[in-house]
Amino acid sequence: MLTNNTNQLHSPINLLIVNSDDAALAAISASLQADGLHNLVCVESAQKALRTLRQQAIDVLIVDIDTPDMDGWRLSRLVRSGILKCRADLPIIIIASTWCERIAEVTAREYGINHLLALDHINQLPTLVRQLTTPEHNATQKPRLLVVEDEPDTADLIKRVLAPAFDIEIAYEGDTGLKAWIQGRHDLVLLDVMLPKLSGRDILIEIQSVDPKQPVVIMTAHTTTEQAEELMLLGAVDFLPKPFRAEQLRKVCDIAIHREDYLVSNAQFAARVNSLQERELAFRQLYENHHQLLNDLQSVVMELDAEFRICYLNRAWETMMGFPIAECIGVSLESFIAPDDLGQYTLFKNKIRKALHHNKPCPEIEICLSNKHGQKLWVQLKISRSTKAEQQSNLTVCLDNITERRESQEQLKYLAMHDSLTGLYNRHFFETTLAQLTADSVRNNRQHALVYLDLDHFKVINDTFGHQKGDEVLREMSHLLSKRIRGADILCRLGGDEFAILLRDIHSKEVHEFAQSIQQIIGEFSFQLQEQRINLGSSIGLTLIDGSTNNAEEHLMRADIALYVAKGRGRNLIHQYDPLDSESDELRHSINMSQKVRKAISEDRMTLYFQPIFDVKKQKISYYEALVRMIEPDGRIVGPDNFIPALESAGEMHLLDRWIIKLALRTLKSNDELIHIAINLSAQAFKDDNLVPTILENLKATGVDPKRITFELTESASLFNLHITQRVIAELHKLGCSFSVDDFGSGFSSFAYLKDLPADYIKLDGSFIQNLHRDQIDQTLVRSMIQVIQALGKKAVAEYVENEEILQILKEMNIDFVQGYHIGHPLPVEQISLFSEMDPDATPDTSRMLHH
């Protein structure tokens, strides 16, 4: 104490005490002075306290929670606002007689209170004052947030948005994210579903098994209603669809981080309400002691009699509903129910009465109220029986405003069913409704129809005038089509310029007439683009939902085939599906196979095999070509010849291209023995605006050195649009990747193109190599191609090297690299080590090369 008093003389601590209760003020002063704290300014009102704060320096503010002219909460907010002359970070201690612990703690955090102290614990006050005035005193730490997200851009966005409110740790892979949580036990986890190495679903299950109370918010770009329900049932407190807005992210995380506070608050308050059932006298004392607290709560507390008339309300009711409390006492709760929800209110009363009759806990209810201004407010009611002996039939109700949550849920439900660009129903809603109509046609022998259309040559608008102008056209077209459909029909945008219309209870003749009217609307629609007046046409495929199959996907496929036939016969035509269409079998196969590939991608059943490419001069394997395979559910391996033509026909090769890039880089990161790989791109790849961003995104996600990657494109695809190819190759070179032309000689066969094509490797077409040992003309052509390729500073690669004789001829021609079954068959990455067993320093004995 001598040391403390000596220090106090050098650095006096100036304390401002605000309390209107003389007894409490005397107790506080005595406690402080007994510990050597004598610089006290005692006032009985907030007005005098504000005057003191303007006139002299104060080190700690000690304020009563219940000051007559301005309560402690509001005085604290005024200090924290920074508009007073005092320090905005002035330490504040609030003294309270009684409170609900967790509610008070949460409120203290929100109002910037440093500490909350019960009056009967006043002996702790001097220690608190000294702690708050030490130089090393720190403000309340921010809650810790763990973000498990494999997309760096998304993780960076989260960090920028939430950094002011959270102490953030980021993990880019599932397993590292789980380890980080095990070590850190963060206050909140923001978890992506699709993660490398360990999925978000598995991480959620593991976290919940260790700590069921851990708040976890799930993020995903492809959440279905069923998946969202499953994740919430597994323990997620909320989920966030991607892409999200900054405000949406803040709101969801704020709700989640306070979830434990809400749960604890409700539990603590429920415990107090339950105590009413044990002691009648204690009830009144508890009511009076907490009367101020009840009025300060944001939650409404009410009491209802047996007829659901209001007997008691706290002040939060006035704030939320706008009605004076005095006018509401004795009024039935039904008077405040929104007209649309009166039927639900009747069910609510019946449920409560049934629970009371059987002496069971009352269920929590969500219901819609109407405030003084006629606005709808969604509230959640937590109900228990009154403990007053004379009022056994009365109900105590805690009522929380959940309007924002319900609006968010409704918005989420809307987004799940609607297209964000046009506001029409989306593909998910379309597929659900199509399944319902299919089942109805089988069960009730009713006929419906599916009209499937796209806008002819719409891609030209996007490519010529930009996507923004294309989006404007789609919105206007959607508005026109919406006016034409009947009230019971469903208009959906399936993506791009594709639309589908589901017609209920319609005859075959009416379907065709409807399609003609739609085509007329589109044909008459025109719009100004720069100095041109543009008109659009449409191709339309029709199919009847007539009970002929109970498979909704079959109906969609039939409409797709009909649309394909309409396009194939000249566009701007209407065609109704006919099983005898000559085009159907080929297209059905394409659609079936493309659906198989999409499913294989979603289930991670696409894999890569790697074939070695041998450096003839250095006598060692230089790199590997990645070759895609599909794994059937039964484990059978399907080669690319079986599915790539179908994807090309369906125009969906970009899906496979993007997945191969992601899979190849993921494999390259995990397998150092691959050294360097060549990744094949399709003819459609360079038309994909997202190709280079996809490559860049995966390079950042994996950390793979771009110099370890070569991209391959066939000669004909490379030269189809030389300008675009040159631009994309330049972008790939800028990233650090190299480029190879595959099948050279099979397409344009012009050496002049090599001068304009900035490729690093030129792979000779196998048709020139496989008969090299038997065909003199092939030998002459190959020798010439090798010489020209090397003269241009590029490397020549020969594929289809099937025997030792061909290899020796190529060696004599001074070839740079060779590839083929004689060198090594394609193998899964797990067997790549077999290639490394070959001695790189010795002349290869090709008879020992791998022949798997």
Coordinates of N, CA and C in Angstrom, one line a residue, residues 13 284 396 409:
I13 N -4.9 9.7 -9.7 CA -6.0 9.2 -10.5 C -7.3 10.0 -10.3
R284 N -42.0 -11.5 -7.2 CA -42.2 -10.0 -7.2 C -40.9 -9.3 -6.9
T396 N -46.0 -16.2 -19.7 CA -44.9 -15.2 -19.8 C -44.3 -15.4 -21.2
Q409 N -33.9 -14.7 -45.1 CA -34.3 -16.0 -45.6 C -35.2 -15.9 -46.8

